[in-house]
């Protein structure tokens, strides 16, 4: 009697820290955050179905409830995504020491700068980002930055410079890693790929210099003359490419021999809920991530041309390759074109090689999609990037634009393409 009750023990799941004059914080298990985003994803699907039912029944009261629910679900999604954001510094903080260690082992003198480390990125993206950054930085030190004596002989400072810059570009996070090293020689990369039996002479002869830079992402390819603890195994840049493919990112490489190389990683804001453009082809509905769609067009069939067995069209004076979505999946076109007056409908999408036009039968609207990864064996299909349940309750595949066209076929916009034979 009179004894004060024992203070409650801190929870294993969450611990509340209250500081006078400041907001309190809660430490939460990451698995709980994952369950939040899954729950919001399911609510997004149900909200879309409710909206569809309200439209079909013409029920104004139900439509009003659906619209209100739509606002609340979007607000909840925004808050959940805000909770999942983490500063980029949580992965970049260990990079300076790693760069110094590699430089010391390889006899390089390197200064390393990081800018934009306060930029907040979704946790699901950060979880897979560290290894790609390490691979690129190791390449920059080992292959890019020359030994001090070689730099001096070339009229450069003894100390090389590597710079990491992170910034936001619309709905994408961009991480740029540049060095002032020896750069990449496209012709040397072509010869190496032939010598190592990775590509044929005919395949490399069709590559532009920009496309040839992407050869370094081939599985098993390496420019190192010997295997060391940092290079020579031919797995580094291929691992980077595989990670970016898995999360829907894009890798761009630009280089000037003797001046340096720049790697740009374009990362999605989130890998869970994304807006998609719905299209139909051969009686089936597919989705394109809106972040990859640049525009939609309706063109006269006479504006589609064929050269060397490949179709293309002219858009504002630019030659853009065309691929038929139904043919990509090996099915016959069963429905009439919906462009009006016999016109063809095209969706212009981005991929690493630049811009391509995808021929479809009809546009079917757009949705907020809770995209889930495909299981085996469908995850091996290069043209599919995931699946989601639409508002009508039917599963819809999301098209992976990087797998739509053979290498070297995309209209280059200063971006390197993905060379033939590079997809496993």
CSV table of C-alpha atoms in Angstrom, one decimal:
chain,number,residue,atom,x,y,z
A,1,UNK,CA,0.0,0.0,0.0
A,2,UNK,CA,1.3,3.4,-1.0
A,3,UNK,CA,3.9,1.8,-3.3
A,4,UNK,CA,4.0,3.4,-6.7
A,5,UNK,CA,3.4,1.1,-9.7
A,6,UNK,CA,6.4,0.0,-11.6
A,7,UNK,CA,7.2,1.9,-14.8
A,8,UNK,CA,6.3,0.0,-17.9
A,9,UNK,CA,9.2,-1.6,-19.8
A,10,UNK,CA,10.1,-0.2,-23.2
A,11,UNK,CA,8.2,-2.1,-25.9
A,12,UNK,CA,10.2,-4.4,-28.2
A,13,UNK,CA,8.3,-3.0,-31.1
A,14,UNK,CA,8.3,0.7,-30.4
A,15,UNK,CA,9.9,3.1,-28.0
A,16,UNK,CA,8.4,6.6,-27.4
A,17,UNK,CA,10.9,9.4,-26.7
A,18,UNK,CA,9.5,12.7,-25.5
A,19,UNK,CA,11.6,15.8,-25.3
A,20,UNK,CA,10.3,19.0,-23.8
A,21,UNK,CA,9.4,21.6,-26.5
A,22,UNK,CA,9.9,19.2,-29.4
A,23,UNK,CA,7.8,16.6,-31.2
A,24,UNK,CA,7.9,13.1,-29.7
A,25,UNK,CA,9.2,10.3,-31.9
A,26,UNK,CA,8.5,6.6,-32.1
A,27,UNK,CA,11.0,3.9,-33.1
A,28,UNK,CA,9.2,1.3,-35.3
A,29,UNK,CA,10.2,-2.0,-36.7
A,30,UNK,CA,10.7,-1.9,-40.5
A,31,UNK,CA,8.4,-4.9,-40.9
A,32,UNK,CA,5.6,-2.8,-39.5
A,33,UNK,CA,6.3,-0.1,-42.0
A,34,UNK,CA,6.1,-2.7,-44.7
A,35,UNK,CA,2.7,-3.9,-43.4
A,36,UNK,CA,1.5,-0.3,-43.6
A,37,UNK,CA,2.4,0.1,-47.2
A,38,UNK,CA,0.8,-3.3,-48.0
A,39,UNK,CA,-2.4,-2.2,-46.3
A,40,UNK,CA,-2.5,1.1,-48.1
A,41,UNK,CA,-1.9,-0.8,-51.4
A,42,UNK,CA,-4.9,-3.1,-50.7
A,43,UNK,CA,-7.0,0.0,-49.8
A,44,UNK,CA,-6.0,1.6,-53.1
A,45,UNK,CA,-7.3,-1.5,-55.0
A,46,UNK,CA,-10.6,-1.5,-53.1
A,47,UNK,CA,-11.0,2.2,-53.6
A,48,UNK,CA,-10.6,1.8,-57.3
A,49,UNK,CA,-13.2,-1.1,-57.3
A,50,UNK,CA,-15.7,1.0,-55.3
A,51,UNK,CA,-15.3,3.9,-57.8
A,52,UNK,CA,-15.9,1.5,-60.7
A,53,UNK,CA,-19.1,0.1,-59.1
A,54,UNK,CA,-20.4,3.6,-58.4
A,55,UNK,CA,-19.9,4.6,-62.0
A,56,UNK,CA,-21.6,1.4,-63.3
A,57,UNK,CA,-24.6,1.8,-61.1
A,58,UNK,CA,-24.9,5.5,-61.5
A,59,UNK,CA,-25.3,5.9,-57.7
A,60,UNK,CA,-24.5,9.5,-56.9
A,61,UNK,CA,-24.3,8.9,-53.1
A,62,UNK,CA,-22.0,6.0,-53.6
A,63,UNK,CA,-19.9,8.1,-56.0
A,64,UNK,CA,-19.6,10.8,-53.4
A,65,UNK,CA,-18.5,8.4,-50.8
A,66,UNK,CA,-16.0,6.9,-53.3
A,67,UNK,CA,-14.5,10.4,-54.0
A,68,UNK,CA,-14.2,11.1,-50.3
A,69,UNK,CA,-12.5,7.8,-49.7
A,70,UNK,CA,-10.2,8.5,-52.6
A,71,UNK,CA,-9.0,11.7,-50.9
A,72,UNK,CA,-8.5,10.0,-47.6
A,73,UNK,CA,-6.6,7.0,-49.1
A,74,UNK,CA,-4.3,9.4,-51.0
A,75,UNK,CA,-3.6,11.4,-47.8
A,76,UNK,CA,-2.9,8.2,-45.9
A,77,UNK,CA,-0.6,7.0,-48.6
A,78,UNK,CA,1.3,10.3,-48.6
A,79,UNK,CA,1.8,10.1,-44.8
A,80,UNK,CA,2.9,6.4,-44.9
A,81,UNK,CA,5.4,7.2,-47.6
A,82,UNK,CA,6.6,10.2,-45.5
A,83,UNK,CA,7.3,7.8,-42.6
A,84,UNK,CA,9.2,5.5,-44.9
A,85,UNK,CA,11.6,8.2,-46.1
A,86,UNK,CA,15.1,8.1,-44.9
A,87,UNK,CA,18.1,10.5,-45.6
A,88,UNK,CA,20.5,9.3,-48.3
A,89,UNK,CA,23.2,9.9,-45.7
A,90,UNK,CA,22.2,6.6,-44.1
A,91,UNK,CA,24.0,4.8,-46.9
A,92,UNK,CA,26.5,7.4,-48.2
A,93,UNK,CA,28.1,8.0,-44.8
A,94,UNK,CA,30.3,4.9,-45.2
A,95,UNK,CA,31.4,5.6,-48.7
A,96,UNK,CA,34.2,8.1,-48.1
A,97,UNK,CA,36.2,5.6,-46.0
A,98,UNK,CA,35.6,2.9,-48.6
A,99,UNK,CA,36.9,5.1,-51.3
A,100,UNK,CA,40.0,6.0,-49.3
A,101,UNK,CA,40.7,2.3,-48.5
A,102,UNK,CA,40.4,1.3,-52.2
A,103,UNK,CA,42.5,4.2,-53.3
A,104,UNK,CA,45.2,3.3,-50.8
A,105,UNK,CA,45.3,-0.3,-51.9
A,106,UNK,CA,45.5,0.6,-55.6
A,107,UNK,CA,48.0,3.4,-55.2
A,108,UNK,CA,45.7,6.2,-56.2
A,109,UNK,CA,45.4,9.7,-54.8
A,110,UNK,CA,41.7,10.6,-54.7
A,111,UNK,CA,39.5,13.3,-53.2
A,112,UNK,CA,35.8,12.3,-52.8
A,113,UNK,CA,32.9,14.7,-52.5
A,114,UNK,CA,29.3,14.0,-51.6
A,115,UNK,CA,26.5,16.5,-52.3
A,116,UNK,CA,22.8,16.1,-51.6
A,117,UNK,CA,23.2,13.5,-48.8
A,118,UNK,CA,20.2,15.1,-47.0
A,119,UNK,CA,17.9,14.1,-49.8
A,120,UNK,CA,15.2,11.7,-48.5
A,121,UNK,CA,14.6,8.4,-50.3
A,122,UNK,CA,12.1,5.6,-49.8
A,123,UNK,CA,13.5,2.9,-47.5
A,124,UNK,CA,12.8,0.2,-50.0
A,125,UNK,CA,15.0,1.9,-52.5
A,126,UNK,CA,17.8,2.6,-50.0
A,127,UNK,CA,17.9,-1.0,-48.9
A,128,UNK,CA,19.2,-2.0,-52.4
A,129,UNK,CA,21.2,1.1,-53.2
A,130,UNK,CA,24.4,0.6,-51.2
A,131,UNK,CA,25.9,-2.3,-53.3
A,132,UNK,CA,25.4,-0.5,-56.6
A,133,UNK,CA,27.1,2.7,-55.2
A,134,UNK,CA,30.0,0.6,-53.9
A,135,UNK,CA,30.5,-1.2,-57.3
A,136,UNK,CA,30.4,2.1,-59.2
A,137,UNK,CA,32.8,3.9,-56.8
A,138,UNK,CA,35.2,0.9,-56.9
A,139,UNK,CA,35.2,1.1,-60.7
A,140,UNK,CA,35.8,4.8,-60.6
A,141,UNK,CA,38.9,4.4,-58.4
A,142,UNK,CA,40.3,1.2,-59.9
A,143,UNK,CA,39.5,1.8,-63.6
A,144,UNK,CA,38.8,5.5,-63.8
A,145,UNK,CA,41.4,7.4,-61.7
A,146,UNK,CA,44.9,7.0,-63.1
A,147,UNK,CA,48.0,6.5,-60.9
A,148,UNK,CA,49.5,9.8,-59.9
A,149,UNK,CA,52.5,9.6,-62.3
A,150,UNK,CA,50.2,8.9,-65.2
A,151,UNK,CA,48.0,11.9,-64.3
A,152,UNK,CA,50.9,14.2,-64.1
A,153,UNK,CA,52.2,13.0,-67.5
A,154,UNK,CA,48.8,13.8,-68.9
A,155,UNK,CA,48.8,17.3,-67.5
A,156,UNK,CA,46.3,16.5,-64.7
A,157,UNK,CA,46.6,17.1,-61.0
A,158,UNK,CA,48.2,14.2,-59.1
A,159,UNK,CA,45.0,13.8,-57.1
A,160,UNK,CA,41.9,12.5,-58.9
A,161,UNK,CA,38.4,13.7,-58.0
A,162,UNK,CA,35.2,11.6,-57.6
A,163,UNK,CA,32.0,13.4,-57.0
A,164,UNK,CA,28.6,12.0,-55.9
A,165,UNK,CA,25.6,14.3,-56.4
A,166,UNK,CA,22.0,13.4,-55.4
A,167,UNK,CA,19.0,15.5,-56.5
A,168,UNK,CA,15.3,15.2,-57.3
A,169,UNK,CA,14.0,15.3,-60.9
A,170,UNK,CA,10.2,15.3,-61.0
A,171,UNK,CA,9.2,12.0,-59.5
A,172,UNK,CA,12.6,10.4,-59.7
A,173,UNK,CA,15.7,10.5,-57.5
A,174,UNK,CA,18.9,11.0,-59.5
A,175,UNK,CA,22.3,10.0,-58.2
A,176,UNK,CA,25.2,11.1,-60.3
A,177,UNK,CA,28.7,9.7,-59.8
A,178,UNK,CA,31.4,11.4,-61.9
A,179,UNK,CA,35.2,11.2,-62.0
A,180,UNK,CA,38.0,13.0,-63.9
A,181,UNK,CA,39.9,9.9,-64.8
A,182,UNK,CA,40.9,8.2,-68.0
A,183,UNK,CA,37.3,7.7,-69.3
A,184,UNK,CA,36.0,4.8,-71.3
A,185,UNK,CA,37.1,4.1,-74.9
A,186,UNK,CA,34.1,2.7,-76.9
A,187,UNK,CA,36.3,1.0,-79.4
A,188,UNK,CA,38.4,-0.7,-76.7
A,189,UNK,CA,35.2,-1.9,-75.1
A,190,UNK,CA,34.0,-3.4,-78.4
A,191,UNK,CA,37.3,-5.2,-78.9
A,192,UNK,CA,37.3,-6.6,-75.4
A,193,UNK,CA,33.7,-7.9,-75.7
A,194,UNK,CA,34.8,-9.8,-78.9
A,195,UNK,CA,38.0,-11.1,-77.4
A,196,UNK,CA,36.2,-12.4,-74.3
A,197,UNK,CA,33.5,-14.1,-76.5
A,198,UNK,CA,30.7,-12.1,-75.0
A,199,UNK,CA,29.5,-10.3,-78.2
A,200,UNK,CA,30.0,-11.1,-81.9
A,201,UNK,CA,31.8,-8.7,-84.3
A,202,UNK,CA,28.6,-8.2,-86.1
A,203,UNK,CA,26.7,-7.2,-82.9
A,204,UNK,CA,29.3,-4.6,-81.9
A,205,UNK,CA,29.6,-3.2,-85.4
A,206,UNK,CA,25.9,-2.1,-85.1
A,207,UNK,CA,26.5,-0.2,-81.8
A,208,UNK,CA,26.9,3.5,-81.5
A,209,UNK,CA,29.6,4.8,-79.2
A,210,UNK,CA,27.0,5.6,-76.6
A,211,UNK,CA,25.6,2.0,-76.8
A,212,UNK,CA,29.1,0.6,-76.6
A,213,UNK,CA,29.6,2.2,-73.1
A,214,UNK,CA,26.9,-0.1,-71.7
A,215,UNK,CA,29.1,-3.1,-72.6
A,216,UNK,CA,30.6,-2.8,-69.2
A,217,UNK,CA,27.3,-4.0,-67.8
A,218,UNK,CA,27.5,-7.4,-69.6
A,219,UNK,CA,27.7,-10.4,-67.3
A,220,UNK,CA,31.3,-11.6,-67.1
A,221,UNK,CA,32.8,-8.6,-68.9
A,222,UNK,CA,35.8,-6.9,-67.4
A,223,UNK,CA,38.5,-4.4,-68.7
A,224,UNK,CA,40.9,-5.5,-65.9
A,225,UNK,CA,44.0,-7.3,-67.0
A,226,UNK,CA,44.2,-9.2,-63.8
A,227,UNK,CA,41.9,-10.3,-61.0
A,228,UNK,CA,42.3,-8.2,-57.8
A,229,UNK,CA,40.3,-7.8,-54.6
A,230,UNK,CA,38.4,-4.9,-56.2
A,231,UNK,CA,38.0,-5.9,-59.9
A,232,UNK,CA,38.5,-8.3,-62.7
A,233,UNK,CA,35.6,-10.7,-62.0
A,234,UNK,CA,33.1,-9.1,-64.3
A,235,UNK,CA,30.3,-8.9,-61.8
A,236,UNK,CA,30.4,-5.3,-60.6
A,237,UNK,CA,28.5,-3.3,-63.2
A,238,UNK,CA,26.3,-6.3,-64.1
A,239,UNK,CA,25.2,-6.4,-60.5
A,240,UNK,CA,24.4,-2.7,-60.6
A,241,UNK,CA,22.3,-3.2,-63.8
A,242,UNK,CA,20.4,-6.1,-62.3
A,243,UNK,CA,19.5,-4.2,-59.1
A,244,UNK,CA,18.2,-1.2,-61.1
A,245,UNK,CA,16.2,-3.4,-63.4
A,246,UNK,CA,14.6,-5.0,-60.3
A,247,UNK,CA,13.4,-1.7,-58.9
A,248,UNK,CA,12.5,-0.1,-62.2
A,249,UNK,CA,15.5,2.3,-62.3
A,250,UNK,CA,17.6,3.4,-65.2
A,251,UNK,CA,21.4,3.5,-65.6
A,252,UNK,CA,23.0,6.1,-68.0
A,253,UNK,CA,26.7,6.2,-68.7
A,254,UNK,CA,28.5,9.1,-70.4
A,255,UNK,CA,32.3,9.3,-70.9
A,256,UNK,CA,34.9,11.2,-72.7
A,257,UNK,CA,38.3,9.4,-73.2
A,258,UNK,CA,41.0,11.1,-71.2
A,259,UNK,CA,38.5,13.4,-69.4
A,260,UNK,CA,36.3,11.2,-67.2
A,261,UNK,CA,33.1,9.2,-66.8
A,262,UNK,CA,29.7,10.0,-65.4
A,263,UNK,CA,27.2,7.4,-64.1
A,264,UNK,CA,23.6,8.5,-63.5
A,265,UNK,CA,21.2,6.3,-61.6
A,266,UNK,CA,17.5,7.3,-62.1
A,267,UNK,CA,15.6,5.8,-59.1
A,268,UNK,CA,11.8,5.5,-58.6
A,269,UNK,CA,10.3,7.4,-55.7
A,270,UNK,CA,8.7,4.2,-54.5
A,271,UNK,CA,8.6,0.6,-55.6
A,272,UNK,CA,5.1,-0.1,-54.3
A,273,UNK,CA,2.2,2.2,-55.5
A,274,UNK,CA,2.7,3.8,-58.9
A,275,UNK,CA,0.4,5.5,-61.4
A,276,UNK,CA,0.1,3.5,-64.6
A,277,UNK,CA,-1.4,4.1,-68.1
A,278,UNK,CA,-3.7,1.3,-69.1
A,279,UNK,CA,-3.7,0.1,-72.7
A,280,UNK,CA,-5.2,-2.9,-74.5
A,281,UNK,CA,-3.5,-5.1,-77.1
A,282,UNK,CA,-4.8,-8.3,-78.6
A,283,UNK,CA,-7.8,-8.2,-76.2
A,284,UNK,CA,-5.6,-8.0,-73.1
A,285,UNK,CA,-5.0,-5.0,-70.8
A,286,UNK,CA,-1.5,-3.9,-69.8
A,287,UNK,CA,-0.1,-1.1,-67.8
A,288,UNK,CA,2.8,1.3,-68.4
A,289,UNK,CA,4.4,3.2,-65.5
A,290,UNK,CA,3.5,6.8,-66.1
A,291,UNK,CA,7.0,7.8,-65.1
A,292,UNK,CA,8.2,6.0,-68.3
A,293,UNK,CA,5.6,7.4,-70.6
A,294,UNK,CA,6.5,10.6,-72.4
A,295,UNK,CA,3.4,11.0,-74.6
A,296,UNK,CA,0.7,9.2,-76.6
A,297,UNK,CA,0.1,9.7,-80.3
A,298,UNK,CA,-2.4,8.8,-83.0
A,299,UNK,CA,-0.8,8.5,-86.4
A,300,UNK,CA,-1.8,7.5,-89.9
A,301,UNK,CA,-0.6,4.0,-90.9
A,302,UNK,CA,1.3,5.5,-93.8
A,303,UNK,CA,3.6,7.3,-91.2
A,304,UNK,CA,4.9,3.9,-90.1
A,305,UNK,CA,7.9,2.7,-92.1
A,306,UNK,CA,10.1,-0.3,-92.3
A,307,UNK,CA,13.9,-0.4,-92.7
A,308,UNK,CA,16.1,-3.4,-92.4
A,309,UNK,CA,13.2,-5.4,-91.0
A,310,UNK,CA,12.5,-2.8,-88.3
A,311,UNK,CA,9.6,-0.5,-88.0
A,312,UNK,CA,9.9,3.2,-87.2
A,313,UNK,CA,8.0,6.5,-87.4
A,314,UNK,CA,8.9,10.1,-87.7
A,315,UNK,CA,7.9,12.3,-84.7
A,316,UNK,CA,8.8,16.0,-84.9
A,317,UNK,CA,11.6,15.1,-87.3
A,318,UNK,CA,13.0,12.4,-85.1
A,319,UNK,CA,13.2,8.7,-86.1
A,320,UNK,CA,11.7,6.6,-83.4
A,321,UNK,CA,11.5,2.7,-83.6
A,322,UNK,CA,8.1,1.1,-83.3
A,323,UNK,CA,7.2,-2.2,-81.6
A,324,UNK,CA,3.8,-3.8,-81.6
A,325,UNK,CA,2.8,-4.8,-78.0
A,326,UNK,CA,0.7,-7.8,-79.2
A,327,UNK,CA,3.6,-9.2,-81.2
A,328,UNK,CA,6.0,-8.7,-78.2
A,329,UNK,CA,3.9,-11.2,-76.3
A,330,UNK,CA,3.4,-13.5,-79.3
A,331,UNK,CA,-0.4,-13.1,-79.6
A,332,UNK,CA,-2.6,-12.2,-82.6
A,333,UNK,CA,-4.2,-8.8,-82.8
A,334,UNK,CA,-7.9,-9.5,-82.3
A,335,UNK,CA,-9.5,-6.1,-81.9
A,336,UNK,CA,-10.0,-3.2,-84.3
A,337,UNK,CA,-7.7,-0.1,-84.0
A,338,UNK,CA,-9.3,2.6,-81.8
A,339,UNK,CA,-7.5,5.6,-83.1
A,340,UNK,CA,-10.3,6.7,-85.4
A,341,UNK,CA,-10.1,6.9,-89.2
A,342,UNK,CA,-7.9,3.8,-89.1
A,343,UNK,CA,-5.2,5.6,-87.3
A,344,UNK,CA,-2.6,3.7,-85.2
A,345,UNK,CA,-2.2,4.4,-81.5
A,346,UNK,CA,1.3,4.8,-80.1
A,347,UNK,CA,2.7,5.1,-76.6
A,348,UNK,CA,6.1,6.8,-76.5
A,349,UNK,CA,8.1,5.4,-73.5
A,350,UNK,CA,11.6,5.9,-72.2
A,351,UNK,CA,14.2,3.2,-71.8
A,352,UNK,CA,17.9,3.2,-71.5
A,353,UNK,CA,18.5,3.5,-75.3
A,354,UNK,CA,16.3,6.5,-75.5
A,355,UNK,CA,12.7,6.6,-76.7
A,356,UNK,CA,10.6,4.0,-78.4
A,357,UNK,CA,7.0,3.9,-79.7
A,358,UNK,CA,4.7,1.0,-78.6
A,359,UNK,CA,1.8,0.2,-80.9
A,360,UNK,CA,-1.4,-0.6,-79.0
A,361,UNK,CA,-5.0,-1.2,-79.9
A,362,UNK,CA,-6.7,1.2,-77.4
A,363,UNK,CA,-6.1,3.4,-74.4
A,364,UNK,CA,-8.0,2.2,-71.4
A,365,UNK,CA,-7.4,5.0,-68.8
A,366,UNK,CA,-5.1,5.1,-65.8
A,367,UNK,CA,-5.0,3.9,-62.3
A,368,UNK,CA,-2.9,4.1,-59.1
A,369,UNK,CA,-1.5,0.6,-59.0
A,370,UNK,CA,-0.2,-1.5,-56.1
A,371,UNK,CA,2.4,-3.4,-58.1
A,372,UNK,CA,3.7,-6.7,-56.8
A,373,UNK,CA,6.7,-8.6,-58.1
A,374,UNK,CA,6.2,-11.7,-60.3
A,375,UNK,CA,7.0,-15.1,-59.0
A,376,UNK,CA,8.9,-17.8,-60.7
A,377,UNK,CA,9.0,-18.6,-63.6
A,378,UNK,CA,7.3,-15.4,-64.9
A,379,UNK,CA,10.0,-13.2,-63.3
A,380,UNK,CA,12.3,-14.4,-66.1
A,381,UNK,CA,10.1,-12.7,-68.8
A,382,UNK,CA,12.1,-9.5,-69.6
A,383,UNK,CA,9.0,-7.5,-70.8
A,384,UNK,CA,7.1,-7.9,-67.5
A,385,UNK,CA,7.9,-5.7,-64.5
A,386,UNK,CA,5.1,-6.8,-62.1
A,387,UNK,CA,1.4,-7.3,-61.7
A,388,UNK,CA,-1.5,-5.5,-59.9
A,389,UNK,CA,-5.2,-5.9,-59.4
A,390,UNK,CA,-7.3,-3.3,-61.2
A,391,UNK,CA,-10.4,-1.7,-60.0
A,392,UNK,CA,-12.4,-4.3,-61.9
A,393,UNK,CA,-10.7,-7.0,-59.9
A,394,UNK,CA,-8.7,-8.4,-62.8
A,395,UNK,CA,-4.9,-8.9,-62.7
A,396,UNK,CA,-3.0,-6.6,-65.1
A,397,UNK,CA,0.7,-7.0,-66.0
A,398,UNK,CA,3.0,-4.0,-65.9
A,399,UNK,CA,5.2,-3.7,-69.0
A,400,UNK,CA,9.0,-3.4,-68.4
A,401,UNK,CA,10.0,-1.0,-71.2
A,402,UNK,CA,13.7,-2.0,-71.1
A,403,UNK,CA,12.8,-5.4,-72.5
A,404,UNK,CA,10.6,-4.3,-75.4
A,405,UNK,CA,13.3,-3.8,-78.1
A,406,UNK,CA,16.6,-5.3,-79.1
A,407,UNK,CA,19.7,-3.3,-78.3
A,408,UNK,CA,20.7,-0.5,-80.5
A,409,UNK,CA,17.2,0.0,-81.8
A,410,UNK,CA,16.0,2.8,-79.6
A,411,UNK,CA,16.2,6.4,-80.7
A,412,UNK,CA,19.1,7.8,-78.7
A,413,UNK,CA,18.6,11.0,-76.7
A,414,UNK,CA,22.1,11.1,-75.4
A,415,UNK,CA,21.4,8.0,-73.4
A,416,UNK,CA,23.3,4.7,-74.0
A,417,UNK,CA,21.2,1.8,-75.2
A,418,UNK,CA,21.2,-1.7,-73.9
A,419,UNK,CA,23.3,-3.8,-76.3
A,420,UNK,CA,22.1,-7.0,-77.8
A,421,UNK,CA,22.7,-10.1,-75.8
A,422,UNK,CA,23.0,-8.2,-72.5
A,423,UNK,CA,19.8,-9.5,-71.0
A,424,UNK,CA,20.1,-12.9,-69.4
